[in-house]
Coordinates of C-alpha atoms and ligand atoms in Angstrom, one line a residue:
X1 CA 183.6 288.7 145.5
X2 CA 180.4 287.2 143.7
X3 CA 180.1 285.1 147.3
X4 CA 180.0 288.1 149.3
X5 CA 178.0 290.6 146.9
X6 CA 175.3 287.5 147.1
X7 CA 175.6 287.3 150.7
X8 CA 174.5 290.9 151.0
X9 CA 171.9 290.9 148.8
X10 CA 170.4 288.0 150.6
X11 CA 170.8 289.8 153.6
X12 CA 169.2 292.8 151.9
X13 CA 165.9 290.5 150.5
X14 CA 166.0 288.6 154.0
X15 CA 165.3 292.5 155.9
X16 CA 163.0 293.5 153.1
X17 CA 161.1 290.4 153.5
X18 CA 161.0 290.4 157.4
X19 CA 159.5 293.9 157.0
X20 CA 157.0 293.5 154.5
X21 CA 156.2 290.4 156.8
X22 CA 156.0 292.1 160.1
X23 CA 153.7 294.9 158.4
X24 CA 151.6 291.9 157.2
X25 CA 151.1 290.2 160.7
X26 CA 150.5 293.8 162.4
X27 CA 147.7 293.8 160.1
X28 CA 146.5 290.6 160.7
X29 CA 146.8 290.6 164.4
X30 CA 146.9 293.8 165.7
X31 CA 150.1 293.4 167.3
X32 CA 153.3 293.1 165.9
X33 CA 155.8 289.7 166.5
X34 CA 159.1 289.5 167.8
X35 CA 161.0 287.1 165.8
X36 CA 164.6 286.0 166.8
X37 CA 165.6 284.9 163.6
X38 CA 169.0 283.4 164.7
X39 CA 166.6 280.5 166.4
X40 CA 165.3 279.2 163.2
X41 CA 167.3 279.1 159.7
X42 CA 164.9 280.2 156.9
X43 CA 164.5 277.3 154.4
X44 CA 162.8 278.0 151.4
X45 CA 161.3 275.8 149.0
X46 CA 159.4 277.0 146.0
X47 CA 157.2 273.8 146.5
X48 CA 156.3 274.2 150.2
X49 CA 156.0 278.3 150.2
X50 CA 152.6 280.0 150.5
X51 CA 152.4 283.3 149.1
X52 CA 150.9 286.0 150.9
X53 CA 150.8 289.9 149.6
X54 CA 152.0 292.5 151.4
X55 CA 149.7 294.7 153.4
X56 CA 151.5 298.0 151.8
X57 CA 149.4 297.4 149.1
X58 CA 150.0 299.0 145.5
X59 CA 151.3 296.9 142.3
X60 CA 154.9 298.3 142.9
X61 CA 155.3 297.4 146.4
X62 CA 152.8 294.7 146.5
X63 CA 155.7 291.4 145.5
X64 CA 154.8 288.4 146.6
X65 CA 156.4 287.3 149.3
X66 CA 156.9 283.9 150.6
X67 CA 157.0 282.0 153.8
X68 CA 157.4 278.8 154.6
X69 CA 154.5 278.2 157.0
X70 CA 156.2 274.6 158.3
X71 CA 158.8 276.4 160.3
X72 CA 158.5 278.1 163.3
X73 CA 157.1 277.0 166.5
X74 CA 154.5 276.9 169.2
X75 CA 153.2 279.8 171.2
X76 CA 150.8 280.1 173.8
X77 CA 147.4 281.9 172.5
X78 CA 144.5 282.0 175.1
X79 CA 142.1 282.0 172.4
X80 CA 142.6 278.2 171.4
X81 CA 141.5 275.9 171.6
X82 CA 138.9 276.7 167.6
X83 CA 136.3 274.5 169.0
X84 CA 135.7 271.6 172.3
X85 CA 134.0 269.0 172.3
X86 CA 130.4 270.2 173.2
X87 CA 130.5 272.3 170.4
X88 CA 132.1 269.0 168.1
X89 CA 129.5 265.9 168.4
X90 CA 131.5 264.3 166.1
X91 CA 134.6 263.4 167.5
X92 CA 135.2 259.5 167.9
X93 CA 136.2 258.0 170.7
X94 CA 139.7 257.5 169.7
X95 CA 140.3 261.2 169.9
X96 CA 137.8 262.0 172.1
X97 CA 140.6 263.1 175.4
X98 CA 138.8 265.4 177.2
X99 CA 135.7 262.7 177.2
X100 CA 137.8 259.9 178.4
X101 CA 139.5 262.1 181.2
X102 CA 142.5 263.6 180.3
X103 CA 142.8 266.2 182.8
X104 CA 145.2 268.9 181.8
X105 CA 144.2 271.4 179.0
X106 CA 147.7 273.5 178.4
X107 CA 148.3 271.1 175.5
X108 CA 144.9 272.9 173.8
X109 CA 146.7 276.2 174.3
X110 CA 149.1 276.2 171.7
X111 CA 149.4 278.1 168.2
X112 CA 151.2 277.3 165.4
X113 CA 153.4 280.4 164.3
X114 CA 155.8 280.2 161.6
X115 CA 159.0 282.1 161.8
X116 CA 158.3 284.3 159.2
X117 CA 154.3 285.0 158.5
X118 CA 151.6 284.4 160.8
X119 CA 149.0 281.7 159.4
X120 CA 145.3 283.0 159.0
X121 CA 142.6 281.9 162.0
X122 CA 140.6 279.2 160.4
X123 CA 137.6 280.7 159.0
X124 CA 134.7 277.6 158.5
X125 CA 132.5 280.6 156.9
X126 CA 134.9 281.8 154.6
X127 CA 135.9 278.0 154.0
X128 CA 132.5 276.9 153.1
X129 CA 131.7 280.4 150.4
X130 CA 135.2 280.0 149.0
X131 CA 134.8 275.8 148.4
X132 CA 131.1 276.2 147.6
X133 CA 129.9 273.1 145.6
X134 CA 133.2 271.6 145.9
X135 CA 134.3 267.9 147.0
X136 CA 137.3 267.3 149.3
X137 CA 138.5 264.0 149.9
X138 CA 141.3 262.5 152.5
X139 CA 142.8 259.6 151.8
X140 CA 144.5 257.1 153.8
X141 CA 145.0 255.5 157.4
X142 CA 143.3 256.4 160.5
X143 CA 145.7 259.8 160.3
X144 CA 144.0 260.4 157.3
X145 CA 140.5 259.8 159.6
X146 CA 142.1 262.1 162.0
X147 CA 142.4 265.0 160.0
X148 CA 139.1 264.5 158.3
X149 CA 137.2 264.7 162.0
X150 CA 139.2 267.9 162.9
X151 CA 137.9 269.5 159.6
X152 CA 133.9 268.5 160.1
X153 CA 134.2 269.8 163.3
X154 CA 135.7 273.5 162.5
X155 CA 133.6 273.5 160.1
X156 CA 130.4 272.3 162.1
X157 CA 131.4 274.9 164.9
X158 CA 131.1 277.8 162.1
X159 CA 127.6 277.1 161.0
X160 CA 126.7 274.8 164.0
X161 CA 122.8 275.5 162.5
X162 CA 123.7 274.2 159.0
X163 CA 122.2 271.0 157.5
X164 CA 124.7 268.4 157.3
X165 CA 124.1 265.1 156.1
X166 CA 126.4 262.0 156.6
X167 CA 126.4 259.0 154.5
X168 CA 128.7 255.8 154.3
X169 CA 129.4 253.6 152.1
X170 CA 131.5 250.5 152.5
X171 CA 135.0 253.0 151.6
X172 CA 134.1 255.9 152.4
X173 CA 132.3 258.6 154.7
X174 CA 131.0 261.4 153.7
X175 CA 129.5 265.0 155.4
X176 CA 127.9 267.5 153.4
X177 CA 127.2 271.1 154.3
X178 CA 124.0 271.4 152.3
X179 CA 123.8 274.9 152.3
X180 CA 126.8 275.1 150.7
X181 CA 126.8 272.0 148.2
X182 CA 130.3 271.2 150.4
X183 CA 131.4 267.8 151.1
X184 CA 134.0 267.0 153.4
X185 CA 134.8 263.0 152.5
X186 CA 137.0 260.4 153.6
X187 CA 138.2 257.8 151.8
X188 CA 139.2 254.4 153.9
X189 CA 142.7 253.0 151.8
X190 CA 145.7 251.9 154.0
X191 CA 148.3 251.4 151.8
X192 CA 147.0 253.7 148.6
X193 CA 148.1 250.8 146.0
X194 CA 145.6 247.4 145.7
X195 CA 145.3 245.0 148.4
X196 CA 143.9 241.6 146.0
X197 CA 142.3 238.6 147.7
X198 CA 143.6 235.5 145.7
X199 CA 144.2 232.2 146.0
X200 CA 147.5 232.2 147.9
X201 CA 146.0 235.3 150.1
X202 CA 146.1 238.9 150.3
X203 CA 148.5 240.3 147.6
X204 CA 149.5 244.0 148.3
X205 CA 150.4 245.4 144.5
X206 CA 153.0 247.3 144.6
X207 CA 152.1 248.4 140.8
X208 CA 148.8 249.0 141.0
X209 CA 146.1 251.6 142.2
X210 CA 142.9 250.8 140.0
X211 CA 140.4 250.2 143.2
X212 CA 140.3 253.5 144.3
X213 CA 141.4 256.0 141.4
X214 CA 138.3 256.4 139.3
X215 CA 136.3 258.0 142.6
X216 CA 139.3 260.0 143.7
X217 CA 140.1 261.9 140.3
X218 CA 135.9 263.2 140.9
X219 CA 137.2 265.2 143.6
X220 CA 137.7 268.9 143.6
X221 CA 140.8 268.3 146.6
X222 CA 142.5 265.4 147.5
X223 CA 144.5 264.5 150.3
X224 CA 146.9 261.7 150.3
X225 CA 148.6 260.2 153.2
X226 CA 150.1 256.5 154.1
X227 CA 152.6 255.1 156.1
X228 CA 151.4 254.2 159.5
X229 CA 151.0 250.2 157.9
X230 CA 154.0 249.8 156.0
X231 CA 156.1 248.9 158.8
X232 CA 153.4 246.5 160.6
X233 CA 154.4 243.0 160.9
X234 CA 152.5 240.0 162.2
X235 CA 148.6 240.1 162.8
X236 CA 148.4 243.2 162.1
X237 CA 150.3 242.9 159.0
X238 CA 147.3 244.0 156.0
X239 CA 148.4 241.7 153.2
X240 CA 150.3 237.9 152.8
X241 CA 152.4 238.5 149.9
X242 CA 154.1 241.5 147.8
X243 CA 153.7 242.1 144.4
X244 CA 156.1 243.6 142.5
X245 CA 156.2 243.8 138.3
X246 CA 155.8 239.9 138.2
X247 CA 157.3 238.9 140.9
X248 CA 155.5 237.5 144.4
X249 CA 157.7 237.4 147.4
X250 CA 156.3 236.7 151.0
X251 CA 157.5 239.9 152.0
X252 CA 160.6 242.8 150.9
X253 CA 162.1 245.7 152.5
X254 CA 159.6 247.9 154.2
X255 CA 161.5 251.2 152.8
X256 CA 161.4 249.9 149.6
X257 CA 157.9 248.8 149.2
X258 CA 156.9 251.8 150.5
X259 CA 159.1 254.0 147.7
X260 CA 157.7 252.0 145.4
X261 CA 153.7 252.4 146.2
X262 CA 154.3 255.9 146.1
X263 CA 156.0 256.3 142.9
X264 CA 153.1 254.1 141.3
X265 CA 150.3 256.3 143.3
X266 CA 152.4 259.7 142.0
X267 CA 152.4 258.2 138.9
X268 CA 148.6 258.1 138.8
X269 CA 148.3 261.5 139.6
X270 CA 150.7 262.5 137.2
X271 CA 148.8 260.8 134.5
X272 CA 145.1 260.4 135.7
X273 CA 144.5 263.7 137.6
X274 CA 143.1 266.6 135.7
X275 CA 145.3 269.4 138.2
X276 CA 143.0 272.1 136.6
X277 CA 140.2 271.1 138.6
X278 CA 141.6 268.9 141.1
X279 CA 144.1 269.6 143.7
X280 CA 146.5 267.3 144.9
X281 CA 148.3 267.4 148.5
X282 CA 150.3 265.1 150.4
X283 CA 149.8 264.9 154.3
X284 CA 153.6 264.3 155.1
X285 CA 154.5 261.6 157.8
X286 CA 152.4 262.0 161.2
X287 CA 155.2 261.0 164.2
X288 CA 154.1 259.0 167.3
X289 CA 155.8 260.1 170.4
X290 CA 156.8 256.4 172.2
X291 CA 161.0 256.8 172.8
X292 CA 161.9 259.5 175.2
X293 CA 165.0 259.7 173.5
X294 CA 163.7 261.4 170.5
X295 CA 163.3 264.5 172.5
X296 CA 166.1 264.3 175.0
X297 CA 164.0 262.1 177.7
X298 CA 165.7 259.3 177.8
X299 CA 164.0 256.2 179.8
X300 CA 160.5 257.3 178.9
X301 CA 158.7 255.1 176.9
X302 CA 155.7 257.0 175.6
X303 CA 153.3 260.2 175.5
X304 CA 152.0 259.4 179.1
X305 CA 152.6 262.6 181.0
X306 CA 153.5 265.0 178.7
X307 CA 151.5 268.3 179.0
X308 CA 153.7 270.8 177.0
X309 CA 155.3 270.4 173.4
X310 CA 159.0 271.5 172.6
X311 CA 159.4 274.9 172.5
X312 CA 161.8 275.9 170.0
X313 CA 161.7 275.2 166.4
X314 CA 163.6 271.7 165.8
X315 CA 163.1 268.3 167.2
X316 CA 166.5 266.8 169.0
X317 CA 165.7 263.5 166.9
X318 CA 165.4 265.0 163.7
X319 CA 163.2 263.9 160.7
X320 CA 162.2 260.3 160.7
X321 CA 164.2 259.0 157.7
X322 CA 160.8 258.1 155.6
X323 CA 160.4 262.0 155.3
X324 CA 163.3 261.2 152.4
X325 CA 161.4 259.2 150.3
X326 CA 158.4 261.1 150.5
X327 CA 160.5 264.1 149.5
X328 CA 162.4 262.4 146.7
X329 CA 159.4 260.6 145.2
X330 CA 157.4 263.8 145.6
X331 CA 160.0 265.7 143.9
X332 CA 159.7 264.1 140.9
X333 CA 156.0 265.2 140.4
X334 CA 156.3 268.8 142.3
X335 CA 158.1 269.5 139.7
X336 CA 155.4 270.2 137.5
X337 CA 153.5 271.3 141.1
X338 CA 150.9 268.9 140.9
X339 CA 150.9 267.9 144.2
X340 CA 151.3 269.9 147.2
X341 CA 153.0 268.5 150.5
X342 CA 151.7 269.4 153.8
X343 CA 154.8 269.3 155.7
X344 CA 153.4 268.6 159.0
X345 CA 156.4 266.3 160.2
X346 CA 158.4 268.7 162.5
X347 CA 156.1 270.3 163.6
X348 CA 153.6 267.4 164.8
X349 CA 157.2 265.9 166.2
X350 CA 157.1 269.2 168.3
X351 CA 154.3 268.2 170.5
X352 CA 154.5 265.3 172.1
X353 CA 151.7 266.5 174.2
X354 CA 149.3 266.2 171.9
X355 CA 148.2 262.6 171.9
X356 CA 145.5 261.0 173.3
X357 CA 148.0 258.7 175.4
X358 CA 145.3 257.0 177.8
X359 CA 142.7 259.1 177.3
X360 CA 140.9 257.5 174.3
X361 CA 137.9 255.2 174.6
X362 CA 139.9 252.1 174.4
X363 CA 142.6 252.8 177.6
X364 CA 145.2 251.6 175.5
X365 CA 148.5 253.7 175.2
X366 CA 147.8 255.8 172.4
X367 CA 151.2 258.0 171.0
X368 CA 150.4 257.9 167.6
X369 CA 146.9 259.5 167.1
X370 CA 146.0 263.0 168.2
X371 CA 143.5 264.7 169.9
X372 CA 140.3 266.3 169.4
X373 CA 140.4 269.6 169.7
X374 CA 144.2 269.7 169.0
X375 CA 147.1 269.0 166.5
X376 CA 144.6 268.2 163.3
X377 CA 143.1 271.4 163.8
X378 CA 146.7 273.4 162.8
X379 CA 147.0 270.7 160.1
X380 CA 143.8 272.1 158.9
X381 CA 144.7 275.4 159.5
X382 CA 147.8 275.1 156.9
X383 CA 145.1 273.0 154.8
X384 CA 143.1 276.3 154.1
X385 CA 146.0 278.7 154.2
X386 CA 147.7 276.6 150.6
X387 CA 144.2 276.1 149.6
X388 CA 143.2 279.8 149.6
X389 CA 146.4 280.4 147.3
X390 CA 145.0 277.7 145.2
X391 CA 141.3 279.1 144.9
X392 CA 142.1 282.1 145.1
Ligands
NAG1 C1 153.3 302.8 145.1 O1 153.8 303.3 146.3 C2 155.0 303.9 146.2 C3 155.5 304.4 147.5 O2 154.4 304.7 148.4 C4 154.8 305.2 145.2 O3 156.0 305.8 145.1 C5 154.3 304.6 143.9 O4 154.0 305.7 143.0 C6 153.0 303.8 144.1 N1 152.7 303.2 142.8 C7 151.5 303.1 142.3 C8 151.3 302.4 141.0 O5 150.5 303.6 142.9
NAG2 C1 133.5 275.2 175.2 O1 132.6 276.0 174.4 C2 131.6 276.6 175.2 C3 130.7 277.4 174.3 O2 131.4 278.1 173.4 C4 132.3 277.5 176.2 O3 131.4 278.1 177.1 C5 133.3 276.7 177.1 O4 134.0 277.5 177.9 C6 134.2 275.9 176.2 N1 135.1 275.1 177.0 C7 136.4 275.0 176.8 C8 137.1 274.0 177.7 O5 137.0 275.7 176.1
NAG3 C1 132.5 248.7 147.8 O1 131.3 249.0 147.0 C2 131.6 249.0 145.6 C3 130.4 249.6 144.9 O2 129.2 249.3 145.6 C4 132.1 247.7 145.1 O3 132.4 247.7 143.8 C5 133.3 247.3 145.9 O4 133.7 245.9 145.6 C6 133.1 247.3 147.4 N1 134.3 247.2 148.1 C7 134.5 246.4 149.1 C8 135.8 246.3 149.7 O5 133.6 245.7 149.6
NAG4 C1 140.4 269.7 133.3 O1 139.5 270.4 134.1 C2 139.2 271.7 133.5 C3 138.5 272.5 134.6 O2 137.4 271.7 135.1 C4 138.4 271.5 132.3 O3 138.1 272.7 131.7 C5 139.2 270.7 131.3 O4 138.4 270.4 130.1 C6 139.7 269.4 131.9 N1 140.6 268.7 131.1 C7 140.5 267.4 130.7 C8 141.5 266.9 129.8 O5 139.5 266.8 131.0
NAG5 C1 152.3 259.7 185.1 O1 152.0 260.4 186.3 C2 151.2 259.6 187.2 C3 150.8 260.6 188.3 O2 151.8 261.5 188.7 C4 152.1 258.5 187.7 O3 151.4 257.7 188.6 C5 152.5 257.7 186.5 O4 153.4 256.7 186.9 C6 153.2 258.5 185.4 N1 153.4 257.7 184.2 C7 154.5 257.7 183.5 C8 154.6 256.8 182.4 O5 155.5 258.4 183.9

């Protein structure tokens, strides 16, 4: 009885919702989107949800509604890609495709529409007003570098006549719009926690994250985001030893160390961010696209080839397990919504299309970066659609 009188009351808020929502994106768009929701199961979140008023207006009818922007799926839209590469001289090699001769363009094609809202165009003028004076910072891996280019260049494209000046120091690089006092900043940290050169080598600390806390609680936005390294072995491994409360070992589980570093780093924010000013996000884990298996290929061994992304709104392999312990470590901090996650996992595993694959300026086989104009540019897109909540 109390089972089914809930059922139909969710039922009841789910049509309400999927009005208010449909009257939102008519307004938005112009025309109106068919949504099968049978395809996609809502998931709500209080964390993840974006709020976004209905377009009926008054203080009765105007509830807040919420949407998880993370689900949905990928649509066709002509008017993509938001900028190329002659109107981005910024873009490095790495993600520079259509430089270094990729020759489809379908994969620059694609939208990002969530099942139940439809995310905002990315405005760089509205961006750079709203954010005036303010600092914005990523933080992390070459992902993290990803996702910083793919901001200066919407940006740039929206006031291509703006002074920008670019600076770097040894850590970091930094672009500010002048005219608006914005800087768009990225901060070069692998692993978040200290990396220590002593005696017996490189000791990653699994406890500690004094090297590059006292310039990143400055910022106005920060955006957080490791993983890529933990799992790398051999040369390319970026420390000899781990460090954990006292004790050194030559190396632990991956999983582990990796939970750990980012209960230390949430830690820190928890006690050395002011959340008042500073705003806190978490770029979830970025897939790479190298087992065919993962999306019902199997046999095929990387991104090489793969002009079109998944359609539908799940990916056959399902979340990479890591996506856990970002979750449960998170959790322990959302709940005081400090930091924000931008749950990009899905649908990044979505489009396998979207990598450079051979088509950087190195002609090695590439599945784990993205290109420029491409994926980055959605990532920013959900970037300013939780940061306008934020600022609002
Ligand atoms: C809001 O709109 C509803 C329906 O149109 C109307 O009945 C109500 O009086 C309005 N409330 C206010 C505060 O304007
Ligand atoms: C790139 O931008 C220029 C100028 O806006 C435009 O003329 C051109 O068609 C664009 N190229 C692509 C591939 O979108
Ligand atoms: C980077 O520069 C800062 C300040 O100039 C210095 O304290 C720090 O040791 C440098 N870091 C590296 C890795 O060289
Ligand atoms: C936190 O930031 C707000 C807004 O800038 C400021 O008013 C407040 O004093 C800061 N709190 C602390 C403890 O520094
Ligand atoms: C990709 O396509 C090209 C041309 O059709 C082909 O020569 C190449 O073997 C393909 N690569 C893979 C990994 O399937």
């Amino acid at each position: 009885m109390g089972l089914r009188r809930l059922h139909e009351r969710s039922t009841w808020f789910c049509v309400f919702l999927s009005v208010l929502l449909m009257i939102t994106s008519y307004e938005a768009n112009g025309k109106s989107i068919k949504e099968n929701s049978n395809t996609c199961s809502r998931r709500i979140s209080t964390s993840f949800m974006i709020r976004e008023s209905s377009a009926a207006g008054n203080s009765t009818r105007r509830r807040s509604s919420s949407c998880d922007i993370f689900q949905g799926r990928w649509v066709f839209d002509n008017s993509y890609p938001l900028y190329n590469l002659t109107t981005c001289p910024f873009i490095r090699r790495e993600f520079n495709c259509i430089k270094y001769g990729r020759p489809d363009s379908l994969y620059l094609k694609y939208r990002w529409q969530p099942s139940y809202c439809t995310l905002p165009r990315f405005d760089g003028k509205d961006f750079l007003t709203r954010f005036k004076g303010k600092k914005i910072m990523f933080v992390g891996d070459s992902l993290s570098l990803n996702f910083w280019q793919s901001l200066v260049c919407l940006l740039h494209f929206a006031v291509p006549r703006a002074n920008i000046i670019q600076k770097t120091t040894n850590t970091t690089n930094i672009y500010t719009f002048q005219d608006y006092g914005v800087s768009v900043i990225l901060y070069h940290s692998l692993l978040l926690v200290d990396t220590e050169s002593e005696k017996i080598g490189r000791v990653l600390k699994l406890d500690s994250i004094k090297n590059g806390g006292d310039v990143w609680k400055n910022m106005d936005v920060l955006i957080f985001n490791t993983w890529l390294w933990w799992g790398r072995r051999g040369i390319k491994q970026p420390w000899d030893y781990v460090q954990h409360g006292n004790k050194i070992s030559k190396d632990m589980d991956r999983m582990l160390a990796f939970r750990l570093a980012l209960t230390t780093w949430a830690k820190w924010v928890a006690s050395d961010v002011n959340s008042t000013k500073t705003k806190v996000f978490f770029q979830g884990i970025s897939p790479s696209h190298y087992n065919g298996h993962d999306w019902n290929q199997p046999g095929i061994k990387s991104c090489s080839n793969q002009t079109e992304p998944l359609s539908g709104c799940s990916y056959p392999a399902g979340l990479p397990s890591v996506t856990t312990i970002v979750k449960d470590v998170l959790s322990k901090v959302l709940s005081k919504n400090i930091v924000h996650l931008l749950d990009i996992t899905t649908l990044s595993q979505l489009r396998k299309d979207a990598h450079p694959s051979a088509f950087n300026g190195f002609k090695n086989m590439d599945c784990t970066h993205w290109c420029l104009p491409g994926l980055p540019d959605t990532w920013n897109q959900l970037l300013y659609a939780q940061l306008s909540s934020l600022f609002p």
